[in-house]
Coordinates of C-alpha atoms in Angstrom, one line a residue:
M1155 CA 36.6 199.1 55.3
M1156 CA 37.0 197.4 58.7
D1157 CA 38.2 199.4 61.6
A1158 CA 42.0 199.4 62.0
P1159 CA 43.2 197.1 64.7
I1160 CA 44.9 198.6 67.8
V1161 CA 48.4 197.3 68.0
S1162 CA 50.3 197.2 71.3
A1163 CA 53.5 195.4 70.3
S1164 CA 56.7 196.9 71.6
A1165 CA 58.9 199.0 69.4
R1166 CA 62.4 197.9 68.4
L1167 CA 65.7 199.9 68.6
I1168 CA 67.3 199.8 65.2
T1169 CA 70.5 201.9 65.6
H1170 CA 72.4 204.0 68.1
A1171 CA 74.7 206.2 66.0
A1172 CA 78.0 207.5 67.3
N1173 CA 76.7 211.1 67.1
G1174 CA 73.8 210.4 69.5
D1175 CA 71.0 209.9 66.9
V1176 CA 68.6 207.2 67.8
S1177 CA 66.3 205.2 65.4
Y1178 CA 63.4 203.0 66.5
S1179 CA 61.1 200.7 64.5
L1180 CA 57.5 200.3 65.5
P1181 CA 54.2 199.2 63.9
E1182 CA 51.5 201.8 63.2
E1183 CA 48.4 202.1 65.4
M1184 CA 50.2 201.3 68.7
N1185 CA 48.1 202.3 71.7
R1186 CA 48.7 205.6 73.3
G1187 CA 51.2 205.2 76.1
S1188 CA 52.9 202.2 74.5
V1189 CA 56.7 202.2 75.1
I1190 CA 58.7 202.8 72.0
G1191 CA 62.1 202.6 73.6
N1192 CA 64.2 203.9 76.6
I1193 CA 66.1 206.8 75.1
A1194 CA 67.8 207.7 78.4
K1195 CA 69.3 204.2 78.5
D1196 CA 70.1 204.1 74.8
L1197 CA 72.0 207.4 75.1
G1198 CA 73.6 206.7 78.4
L1199 CA 71.8 209.5 80.2
D1200 CA 71.1 209.9 83.9
V1201 CA 67.3 209.4 84.3
N1202 CA 67.3 211.4 87.5
A1203 CA 68.6 214.5 85.7
L1204 CA 65.9 214.5 82.9
T1205 CA 63.5 216.8 84.8
S1206 CA 66.2 219.3 85.9
R1207 CA 67.6 219.4 82.4
K1208 CA 64.1 220.1 80.9
A1209 CA 64.2 217.0 78.7
R1210 CA 61.6 217.1 76.0
I1211 CA 60.6 215.9 72.5
D1212 CA 60.3 218.6 69.9
A1213 CA 58.7 217.9 66.5
E1214 CA 60.6 218.8 63.3
G1215 CA 57.9 220.8 61.5
N1216 CA 55.2 218.1 62.2
K1217 CA 51.8 219.4 62.9
K1218 CA 51.3 216.8 65.7
R1219 CA 53.7 215.5 68.2
F1220 CA 53.3 211.7 68.0
C1221 CA 55.6 210.7 70.9
D1222 CA 56.5 212.0 74.3
I1223 CA 59.0 211.2 77.0
N1224 CA 58.3 209.7 80.5
L1225 CA 60.7 211.8 82.6
R1226 CA 60.5 209.3 85.5
T1227 CA 61.7 206.3 83.4
G1228 CA 63.4 207.9 80.4
E1229 CA 61.0 206.0 78.0
I1230 CA 59.8 207.3 74.7
I1231 CA 56.0 206.6 74.6
V1232 CA 53.3 206.9 71.9
A1233 CA 51.4 210.2 72.5
D1234 CA 49.0 210.2 69.6
R1235 CA 47.6 207.9 66.9
I1236 CA 50.2 206.9 64.3
D1237 CA 48.5 206.1 61.0
R1238 CA 51.1 205.2 58.4
E1239 CA 48.6 205.7 55.5
V1240 CA 47.7 209.2 56.7
L1241 CA 51.3 210.2 57.3
C1242 CA 53.1 208.7 54.3
K1243 CA 50.4 207.7 51.9
E1244 CA 51.7 205.1 49.4
R1245 CA 55.4 205.5 50.1
L1246 CA 57.1 202.3 51.1
S1247 CA 59.4 203.9 53.6
C1248 CA 57.6 205.9 56.4
T1249 CA 59.6 207.8 59.0
L1250 CA 58.9 210.5 61.6
N1251 CA 61.7 212.8 62.7
F1252 CA 61.8 214.4 66.2
E1253 CA 64.4 216.1 68.3
F1254 CA 65.3 215.1 71.9
V1255 CA 66.4 218.3 73.6
L1256 CA 68.1 218.7 77.0
E1257 CA 69.3 221.9 78.6
N1258 CA 72.0 222.9 81.1
P1259 CA 74.0 222.3 78.9
L1260 CA 72.1 222.3 75.7
E1261 CA 72.1 218.8 74.0
L1262 CA 70.2 217.8 70.9
H1263 CA 69.6 214.3 69.5
R1264 CA 67.7 213.3 66.4
V1265 CA 65.1 210.6 67.0
V1266 CA 63.9 208.7 63.9
L1267 CA 60.8 206.5 64.1
Q1268 CA 60.5 203.9 61.3
I1269 CA 56.8 203.3 61.0
Q1270 CA 56.0 199.7 59.9
D1271 CA 52.8 199.0 58.0
I1272 CA 50.1 196.7 59.4
N1273 CA 47.3 195.2 57.4
D1274 CA 44.6 197.6 58.5
N1275 CA 43.2 198.5 55.1
T1276 CA 41.0 196.5 52.6
P1277 CA 41.6 196.5 48.9
R1278 CA 39.1 198.8 47.1
F1279 CA 38.1 199.2 43.5
P1280 CA 37.4 202.8 42.5
K1281 CA 33.9 201.8 41.3
D1282 CA 31.2 199.4 42.6
V1283 CA 30.5 198.3 39.0
I1284 CA 32.9 198.2 36.1
K1285 CA 31.1 198.4 32.8
L1286 CA 32.7 197.0 29.6
E1287 CA 31.3 196.9 26.1
I1288 CA 32.8 194.1 24.0
S1289 CA 32.1 193.3 20.4
E1290 CA 30.7 189.9 19.6
N1291 CA 33.4 189.7 16.9
A1292 CA 36.2 189.8 19.5
I1293 CA 38.4 186.8 18.9
K1294 CA 39.6 184.3 21.5
G1295 CA 42.6 185.7 23.4
A1296 CA 41.4 189.3 23.1
R1297 CA 42.3 191.3 26.2
F1298 CA 40.3 194.0 28.0
R1299 CA 41.8 196.3 30.6
V1300 CA 40.1 196.4 34.1
I1301 CA 40.6 199.2 36.6
E1302 CA 42.8 197.8 39.4
A1303 CA 42.0 197.8 43.1
R1304 CA 44.1 200.0 45.5
D1305 CA 45.1 199.2 49.0
A1306 CA 46.4 202.0 51.2
D1307 CA 48.8 199.5 52.9
V1308 CA 52.2 198.8 51.4
G1309 CA 54.5 195.8 50.7
R1310 CA 53.0 192.4 51.4
N1311 CA 49.9 194.1 53.0
S1312 CA 49.0 195.7 49.6
V1313 CA 47.1 193.9 46.8
Q1314 CA 48.9 190.6 45.9
K1315 CA 46.5 188.7 43.7
Y1316 CA 43.2 188.8 41.9
I1317 CA 40.6 186.1 41.6
L1318 CA 38.0 185.9 38.9
E1319 CA 34.8 184.1 39.7
K1320 CA 34.5 181.0 37.4
N1321 CA 32.5 181.8 34.2
S1322 CA 32.0 180.6 30.6
H1323 CA 33.9 183.2 28.7
F1324 CA 36.7 184.9 30.4
L1325 CA 40.1 184.2 32.1
L1326 CA 42.1 186.6 34.2
A1327 CA 45.6 187.9 33.4
V1328 CA 47.6 189.9 35.9
N1329 CA 50.6 191.7 34.4
S1330 CA 53.4 193.8 35.7
K1331 CA 54.3 197.3 34.5
T1332 CA 57.9 198.6 34.2
D1333 CA 57.6 200.4 37.5
G1334 CA 56.6 197.1 39.3
S1335 CA 52.9 197.9 39.6
K1336 CA 50.3 195.4 38.3
Y1337 CA 47.5 195.8 35.8
V1338 CA 44.6 193.4 35.3
E1339 CA 43.1 192.2 32.0
L1340 CA 40.2 190.0 31.1
V1341 CA 41.2 187.5 28.5
L1342 CA 38.4 186.2 26.2
D1343 CA 38.6 182.4 26.3
K1344 CA 35.3 181.6 24.5
E1345 CA 33.8 183.9 21.8
L1346 CA 30.7 185.9 22.6
D1347 CA 27.4 185.5 20.8
R1348 CA 25.2 188.6 21.3
E1349 CA 22.1 186.7 20.0
Q1350 CA 22.5 184.2 22.8
Q1351 CA 23.7 186.4 25.6
K1352 CA 23.6 190.2 25.6
N1353 CA 25.2 190.7 29.0
V1354 CA 27.8 188.9 31.1
R1355 CA 28.2 189.4 34.8
L1356 CA 31.6 188.7 36.4
I1357 CA 32.8 189.0 40.0
L1358 CA 36.5 190.1 40.5
T1359 CA 38.1 189.8 43.9
A1360 CA 41.4 191.6 45.0
V1361 CA 43.2 190.0 47.9
D1362 CA 46.1 191.5 49.9
G1363 CA 49.0 189.6 51.5
G1364 CA 48.3 190.4 55.1
T1365 CA 47.7 187.9 57.9
P1366 CA 44.8 187.3 57.9
P1367 CA 44.3 188.6 54.3
R1368 CA 41.7 191.2 53.4
S1369 CA 39.8 191.3 50.2
G1370 CA 37.5 193.6 48.1
T1371 CA 35.2 192.7 45.2
V1372 CA 33.8 194.5 42.2
V1373 CA 31.1 193.5 39.7
I1374 CA 32.2 193.6 36.0
H1375 CA 29.2 194.1 33.7
V1376 CA 30.0 193.2 30.1
T1377 CA 27.6 194.4 27.4
V1378 CA 28.1 192.4 24.1
L1379 CA 28.3 194.8 21.1
D1380 CA 29.3 194.8 17.5
A1381 CA 33.1 195.0 16.6
N1382 CA 35.3 197.7 17.9
D1383 CA 38.9 196.5 17.4
N1384 CA 41.1 199.5 18.2
A1385 CA 41.7 201.0 21.6
P1386 CA 42.7 204.7 22.1
V1387 CA 46.4 205.4 22.1
F1388 CA 48.0 208.2 24.1
S1389 CA 50.5 210.5 22.5
Q1390 CA 52.8 209.9 25.6
A1391 CA 53.0 207.0 28.0
V1392 CA 54.0 209.5 30.7
Y1393 CA 53.4 213.3 30.9
K1394 CA 55.8 215.2 33.2
V1395 CA 55.0 218.8 34.2
S1396 CA 56.1 221.3 36.9
L1397 CA 53.6 223.5 38.7
P1398 CA 54.4 226.3 41.2
E1399 CA 52.5 226.0 44.5
N1400 CA 50.9 229.5 44.0
A1401 CA 49.3 228.5 40.7
P1402 CA 45.8 230.2 40.7
L1403 CA 42.5 228.3 40.2
D1404 CA 41.7 227.3 36.6
T1405 CA 45.4 227.1 35.6
V1406 CA 45.9 224.6 32.9
V1407 CA 48.4 222.0 34.1
V1408 CA 48.6 219.7 31.0
T1409 CA 46.4 218.5 28.2
V1410 CA 46.6 214.8 27.4
S1411 CA 45.7 213.5 24.0
A1412 CA 44.7 210.0 22.7
T1413 CA 43.6 208.9 19.3
D1414 CA 41.6 205.9 18.1
A1415 CA 42.0 204.4 14.6
D1416 CA 38.3 203.4 14.5
E1417 CA 35.7 205.5 12.8
G1418 CA 32.5 207.0 14.0
Q1419 CA 31.4 206.3 17.6
N1420 CA 34.1 203.6 17.9
G1421 CA 36.7 206.2 17.4
E1422 CA 35.3 208.9 19.7
V1423 CA 37.6 209.3 22.7
S1424 CA 36.7 210.5 26.2
Y1425 CA 38.9 210.9 29.2
E1426 CA 38.4 210.1 32.9
F1427 CA 40.6 209.9 36.0
G1428 CA 41.8 206.4 37.2
H1429 CA 42.6 205.9 40.8
L1430 CA 43.1 209.3 42.6
S1431 CA 44.2 210.1 46.1
E1432 CA 41.9 212.3 48.1
S1433 CA 44.2 215.3 47.9
A1434 CA 44.4 214.9 44.1
K1435 CA 40.6 214.8 43.8
E1436 CA 40.4 218.1 45.7
T1437 CA 43.1 219.7 43.7
F1438 CA 42.7 218.8 40.0
S1439 CA 39.9 218.7 37.4
L1440 CA 39.7 216.9 34.0
D1441 CA 37.7 218.0 31.0
H1442 CA 36.3 214.7 29.8
Q1443 CA 36.1 215.8 26.1
T1444 CA 39.4 217.7 25.7
G1445 CA 41.7 216.0 28.1
Q1446 CA 42.6 219.2 29.8
I1447 CA 43.7 218.9 33.4
G1448 CA 43.3 222.1 35.5
V1449 CA 43.7 223.4 39.0
K1450 CA 40.5 223.5 41.1
G1451 CA 41.9 223.6 44.6
R1452 CA 44.7 225.1 46.7
I1453 CA 48.2 223.8 46.0
D1454 CA 50.7 223.8 48.9
F1455 CA 54.3 222.4 48.3
E1456 CA 54.6 221.9 52.1
D1457 CA 51.6 219.5 52.1
E1458 CA 52.2 217.7 48.8
S1459 CA 55.3 218.1 46.6
R1460 CA 54.4 215.5 43.9
Y1461 CA 51.3 214.0 42.3
E1462 CA 51.0 210.9 40.1
I1463 CA 47.7 210.7 38.3
I1464 CA 46.3 208.0 35.9
V1465 CA 44.1 209.2 33.1
E1466 CA 42.1 206.7 31.0
A1467 CA 41.1 207.2 27.4
K1468 CA 37.9 205.3 26.3
D1469 CA 36.3 205.0 22.9
G1470 CA 32.6 204.9 22.3
Y1471 CA 32.3 201.2 23.1
G1472 CA 34.6 200.7 26.0
L1473 CA 38.1 200.0 24.7
S1474 CA 40.6 201.9 26.8
S1475 CA 44.2 202.7 27.6
D1476 CA 45.9 204.8 30.2
S1477 CA 48.7 207.2 30.7
K1478 CA 50.5 208.5 33.8
I1479 CA 50.7 212.2 34.6
V1480 CA 53.5 213.2 37.0
I1481 CA 53.1 216.7 38.4
E1482 CA 56.1 218.1 40.4
I1483 CA 55.1 221.0 42.7
T1484 CA 57.8 223.7 43.0
D1485 CA 58.3 225.6 46.2
I1486 CA 57.9 229.4 46.5
N1487 CA 58.8 231.5 49.5
D1488 CA 55.3 231.7 51.1
N1489 CA 56.1 230.8 54.7
T1490 CA 57.6 233.3 57.2
P1491 CA 60.1 232.1 59.7
T1492 CA 58.8 231.1 63.1
L1493 CA 60.7 232.1 66.3
I1494 CA 60.0 229.9 69.3
I1495 CA 61.4 230.8 72.8
K1496 CA 62.4 227.3 74.1
S1497 CA 63.8 228.6 77.4
L1498 CA 64.3 231.9 79.1
N1499 CA 66.0 232.6 82.4
S1500 CA 64.4 235.8 83.8
P1501 CA 65.2 237.7 85.9
V1502 CA 68.9 237.7 85.3
P1503 CA 71.2 238.6 88.2
E1504 CA 73.1 241.8 87.5
N1505 CA 76.4 240.2 88.5
V1506 CA 76.4 237.4 85.8
L1507 CA 79.6 237.1 83.8
P1508 CA 79.7 238.1 80.1
G1509 CA 78.9 235.1 77.9
T1510 CA 76.2 233.7 80.3
E1511 CA 73.4 231.9 78.5
V1512 CA 70.0 233.4 79.4
G1513 CA 67.7 231.9 76.8
I1514 CA 67.4 229.3 73.9
I1515 CA 65.6 230.2 70.7
N1516 CA 64.5 227.8 68.0
V1517 CA 63.7 229.1 64.4
Q1518 CA 61.7 227.2 61.8
D1519 CA 60.6 227.8 58.2
R1520 CA 58.4 225.3 56.4
D1521 CA 59.8 226.3 53.0
S1522 CA 62.6 224.3 51.3
E1523 CA 66.2 225.0 50.2
N1524 CA 67.0 228.7 50.2
N1525 CA 63.4 229.6 51.0
G1526 CA 63.8 227.7 54.3
Q1527 CA 67.3 229.0 55.2
V1528 CA 67.0 231.5 58.1
R1529 CA 69.3 234.1 59.5
C1530 CA 68.7 235.6 63.0
S1531 CA 69.7 239.0 64.2
I1532 CA 69.3 241.1 67.4
Q1533 CA 68.7 244.8 67.8
Q1534 CA 71.8 246.9 68.5
N1535 CA 72.7 248.7 71.8
V1536 CA 71.8 245.8 74.1
P1537 CA 74.3 243.8 76.1
F1538 CA 73.1 240.5 74.5
K1539 CA 73.9 238.6 71.3
L1540 CA 72.7 235.4 69.5
V1541 CA 75.1 232.6 69.2
P1542 CA 74.3 229.8 66.7
S1543 CA 74.1 226.5 68.6
I1544 CA 72.9 223.1 67.3
K1545 CA 71.1 223.0 63.9
N1546 CA 68.3 225.7 64.1
Y1547 CA 68.9 226.7 67.7
Y1548 CA 70.4 229.9 69.0
S1549 CA 71.7 230.7 72.5
L1550 CA 70.9 234.2 73.9
V1551 CA 74.0 235.2 75.9
T1552 CA 75.2 238.4 77.7
T1553 CA 78.0 240.4 76.1
G1554 CA 78.8 242.8 78.9
E1555 CA 78.2 243.5 82.6
L1556 CA 74.6 244.3 83.7
D1557 CA 73.8 247.0 86.3
R1558 CA 70.3 247.0 87.6
E1559 CA 70.8 250.5 89.1
L1560 CA 71.4 251.8 85.6
L1561 CA 68.8 249.7 83.7
S1562 CA 66.5 247.2 85.3
N1563 CA 64.8 245.6 82.3
Y1564 CA 65.4 245.0 78.6
N1565 CA 62.9 244.6 75.7
I1566 CA 64.9 242.7 73.2
T1567 CA 63.8 242.4 69.5
I1568 CA 64.9 239.3 67.6
T1569 CA 64.4 239.2 63.8
A1570 CA 64.5 236.0 61.7
T1571 CA 64.8 236.5 57.9
D1572 CA 64.9 233.7 55.3
E1573 CA 66.9 233.7 52.1
G1574 CA 64.0 233.6 49.7
S1575 CA 63.4 236.1 46.9
P1576 CA 62.0 238.3 48.1
P1577 CA 63.0 237.4 51.7
L1578 CA 60.3 237.0 54.4
S1579 CA 60.9 237.9 58.0
S1580 CA 59.3 237.8 61.5
T1581 CA 60.2 239.3 64.8
K1582 CA 59.9 238.2 68.4
N1583 CA 60.2 240.5 71.5
I1584 CA 61.8 239.1 74.6
Y1585 CA 61.3 240.9 77.9
L1586 CA 64.1 240.4 80.4
T1587 CA 64.4 241.8 83.9
V1588 CA 67.6 242.3 85.8
A1589 CA 67.6 241.0 89.4
D1590 CA 69.4 243.0 92.1
V1591 CA 72.4 241.9 94.0
N1592 CA 73.9 243.8 97.0
D1593 CA 76.7 245.6 95.2
N1594 CA 76.3 249.1 96.7
P1595 CA 77.0 250.1 100.3
P1596 CA 75.0 252.9 102.0
V1597 CA 76.5 256.4 101.2
F1598 CA 76.0 259.3 103.6
Q1599 CA 74.5 262.4 102.0
E1600 CA 76.8 265.0 103.6
Q1601 CA 80.6 265.2 104.0
S1602 CA 80.2 266.4 107.6
Y1603 CA 77.5 267.0 110.2
R1604 CA 77.5 269.7 112.9
A1605 CA 75.3 270.0 115.9
H1606 CA 75.3 272.5 118.8
V1607 CA 74.2 271.1 122.2
Q1608 CA 73.6 273.2 125.3
E1609 CA 75.1 271.7 128.4
N1610 CA 72.6 270.6 131.0
N1611 CA 70.4 269.6 128.1
K1612 CA 67.3 267.5 128.7
P1613 CA 67.8 263.7 128.4
G1614 CA 66.2 262.3 125.2
S1615 CA 66.7 265.5 123.2
S1616 CA 67.9 265.3 119.6
I1617 CA 71.4 266.4 119.0
C1618 CA 72.2 265.3 115.5
S1619 CA 70.7 263.6 112.4
V1620 CA 72.7 261.6 109.8
S1621 CA 71.3 260.2 106.5
A1622 CA 72.6 257.6 104.1
T1623 CA 71.1 256.2 100.9
D1624 CA 71.6 252.9 99.1
P1625 CA 70.6 252.5 95.4
D1626 CA 70.1 248.7 95.7
W1627 CA 66.6 247.1 95.6
R1628 CA 64.4 246.3 98.6
Q1629 CA 66.3 244.7 101.5
N1630 CA 69.6 245.3 99.7
G1631 CA 68.8 249.1 99.8
T1632 CA 67.2 249.3 103.2
V1633 CA 69.5 251.3 105.6
V1634 CA 69.8 250.7 109.3
Y1635 CA 71.8 253.0 111.6
S1636 CA 73.6 252.1 114.8
L1637 CA 76.4 253.3 117.2
L1638 CA 79.5 251.2 117.3
S1639 CA 80.3 250.2 120.9
S1640 CA 83.1 252.3 122.5
D1641 CA 83.9 254.0 125.8
V1642 CA 83.6 257.7 126.5
N1643 CA 85.5 258.8 129.6
G1644 CA 85.5 255.2 130.8
A1645 CA 81.8 254.7 130.3
P1646 CA 80.0 252.9 127.4
V1647 CA 78.8 255.3 124.7
S1648 CA 75.3 253.9 125.1
S1649 CA 75.1 255.5 128.5
F1650 CA 75.4 258.9 126.8
L1651 CA 73.9 258.6 123.3
S1652 CA 71.3 256.6 121.4
I1653 CA 70.4 256.5 117.7
N1654 CA 67.1 255.8 115.9
G1655 CA 68.0 252.8 113.6
D1656 CA 65.4 253.8 111.0
T1657 CA 65.8 257.6 110.9
G1658 CA 69.4 258.2 111.9
V1659 CA 68.4 260.7 114.5
I1660 CA 70.9 260.8 117.5
H1661 CA 69.5 261.5 121.0
A1662 CA 71.2 262.4 124.3
V1663 CA 70.6 259.7 126.9
R1664 CA 71.6 262.1 129.7
S1665 CA 72.6 265.7 130.3
F1666 CA 76.0 266.8 129.2
D1667 CA 78.5 268.7 131.5
Y1668 CA 80.9 270.7 129.5
E1669 CA 83.5 270.6 132.2
Q1670 CA 83.4 266.8 132.2
F1671 CA 83.1 266.2 128.4
K1672 CA 85.4 268.5 126.6
S1673 CA 86.2 266.0 123.9
F1674 CA 85.0 262.5 122.8
K1675 CA 84.2 260.7 119.6
V1676 CA 81.7 258.0 118.5
L1677 CA 81.3 255.9 115.3
V1678 CA 77.9 255.9 113.5
L1679 CA 77.4 252.8 111.3
A1680 CA 75.0 252.7 108.3
R1681 CA 74.5 249.1 106.9
D1682 CA 72.0 247.6 104.5
N1683 CA 70.0 244.4 104.8
G1684 CA 71.7 242.5 102.0
S1685 CA 73.4 239.2 102.3
P1686 CA 76.1 239.7 103.1
P1687 CA 75.4 243.3 104.3
L1688 CA 77.5 246.3 103.2
S1689 CA 78.1 249.3 105.5
S1690 CA 79.7 252.7 105.9
N1691 CA 80.6 254.6 109.1
V1692 CA 81.2 258.1 110.3
T1693 CA 83.1 259.5 113.2
M1694 CA 81.3 262.0 115.5
R1695 CA 83.5 264.4 117.6
N1696 CA 82.8 267.3 119.8
K1697 CA 85.1 270.3 119.5
R1698 CA 86.3 272.4 122.4
G1699 CA 83.9 275.2 122.9
H1700 CA 82.5 277.6 125.5
A1701 CA 80.9 276.6 128.7
N1702 CA 77.3 276.8 127.5
G1703 CA 77.5 274.2 124.7
C1704 CA 79.5 271.6 122.7
C1705 CA 79.9 270.9 119.0
L1706 CA 79.6 267.4 117.5
R1707 CA 81.0 266.7 114.1
C1708 CA 80.1 263.7 111.9
L1709 CA 82.8 262.7 109.3
L1710 CA 82.1 260.4 106.4
P1711 CA 84.6 257.5 105.9
R1712 CA 86.6 257.2 102.7
Q1713 CA 86.1 253.5 102.0
R1714 CA 83.4 250.8 101.8
S1715 CA 83.3 247.8 104.0
A1716 CA 81.3 244.6 104.5
F1717 CA 79.5 244.3 107.8
P1718 CA 80.7 243.1 110.2
S1719 CA 84.3 243.6 109.1

């Protein structure tokens, strides 16, 4: 077969439904990067917001993602080769379904690609040579069935006509079956004479309806024999059976049966497959003598749910008939649900409100009906829950307040269980960390501090030490100490005292004279490095005492305040 042409024609927008679903029509085999359509324009979206909203194309159970989105232009483009014959085989209608997903807020649109056939396949006969054995007693008008050609294309691009090379004995008849398909017969136009010609060689050509058309040929080799005037007849024109997808090797699917009214070798019937798809060839076997069809390969409902097979019955001298076998594959629950984390906002600030969305989870199950219906649950005793969103999406939201100082991270287990019998399930662990906010002010460790200072003390000596702690993280929990500006006996407090901002140790700047400083007070401030900072303060006083010393007392405040207030 010739190489398939590379098509670069633009795709065509078919519909833009009210619910936001979009459908495009495009030919198969478009070049990678070809524009299918502008989904942002078709949905009325802001192109500039596509990146921030994490716009993307998600496949619905497809093994490959055949299209992608250009976030700069909003265009849907071809991302991988689209071969209609590989994707949809002989079905007339071929569609690919995708999901266009945006976040913040979550928005979901279904994208349907209608794949149009191009004439990239040549008609093929299942054999290079068709052998027929025809009795010399066959009368004019006798008909002999010929195996048809198959073309992987559909519609007008499939086989449209047959041409028989001009010869002395046969004409060609092309007939239609009840299902619309065609079958080919040779019609004897002039009787055969075995004594004059033992063999007749014919050339049959199958032509499709493409532009330009493609064709395939086969040689028909006719051996002239004595009379055989009855073809085998099947007991049923169509055999319909059901087969579970877990059927083991060598399982008997069905046994076909045909009888021939002739006697001896003319009445001996053998069976063979007609045209078979590649998957059917790998999956089923046929006993040529008994007509028993068996399983020889793996059967998977998710890959192929229906097979149509043609079986031919031939007698000893080449007369034949055929029957169709329709095998419906039934689904079993053999696929576990798949959990996919589409988006996760971690770390989560500890001050988020209940009901805040922190993640988006998608669940998929390749099975069908109940076997593919999935329920999601989350472990108990965590301040999170799953909220069903669009189709098979869930939002992970908070259910209560978070406190990093109590618990700084969560290991959340999500379980997805299908409704098969027995049900199958899978789990996914999500690790979330809680980000700190500055919600705790420094807290002094003691209710009061006392220090005894001898008058005439040395300048620079330590007279008191205060200590405060802050449970917040990093800069939010880093404590800095300072003395608030005030006057002592008409002079700035800084001329008498100093404090180490890191340690909280208070030093005398000068010597104290008890007779001059019988009472004074200063405020010590502890603040963190948050934004905005939080602080606490304490009042330091000296109490009246004897001449050889003074007593300083540090009192903790009873309320919190932001700094500066």
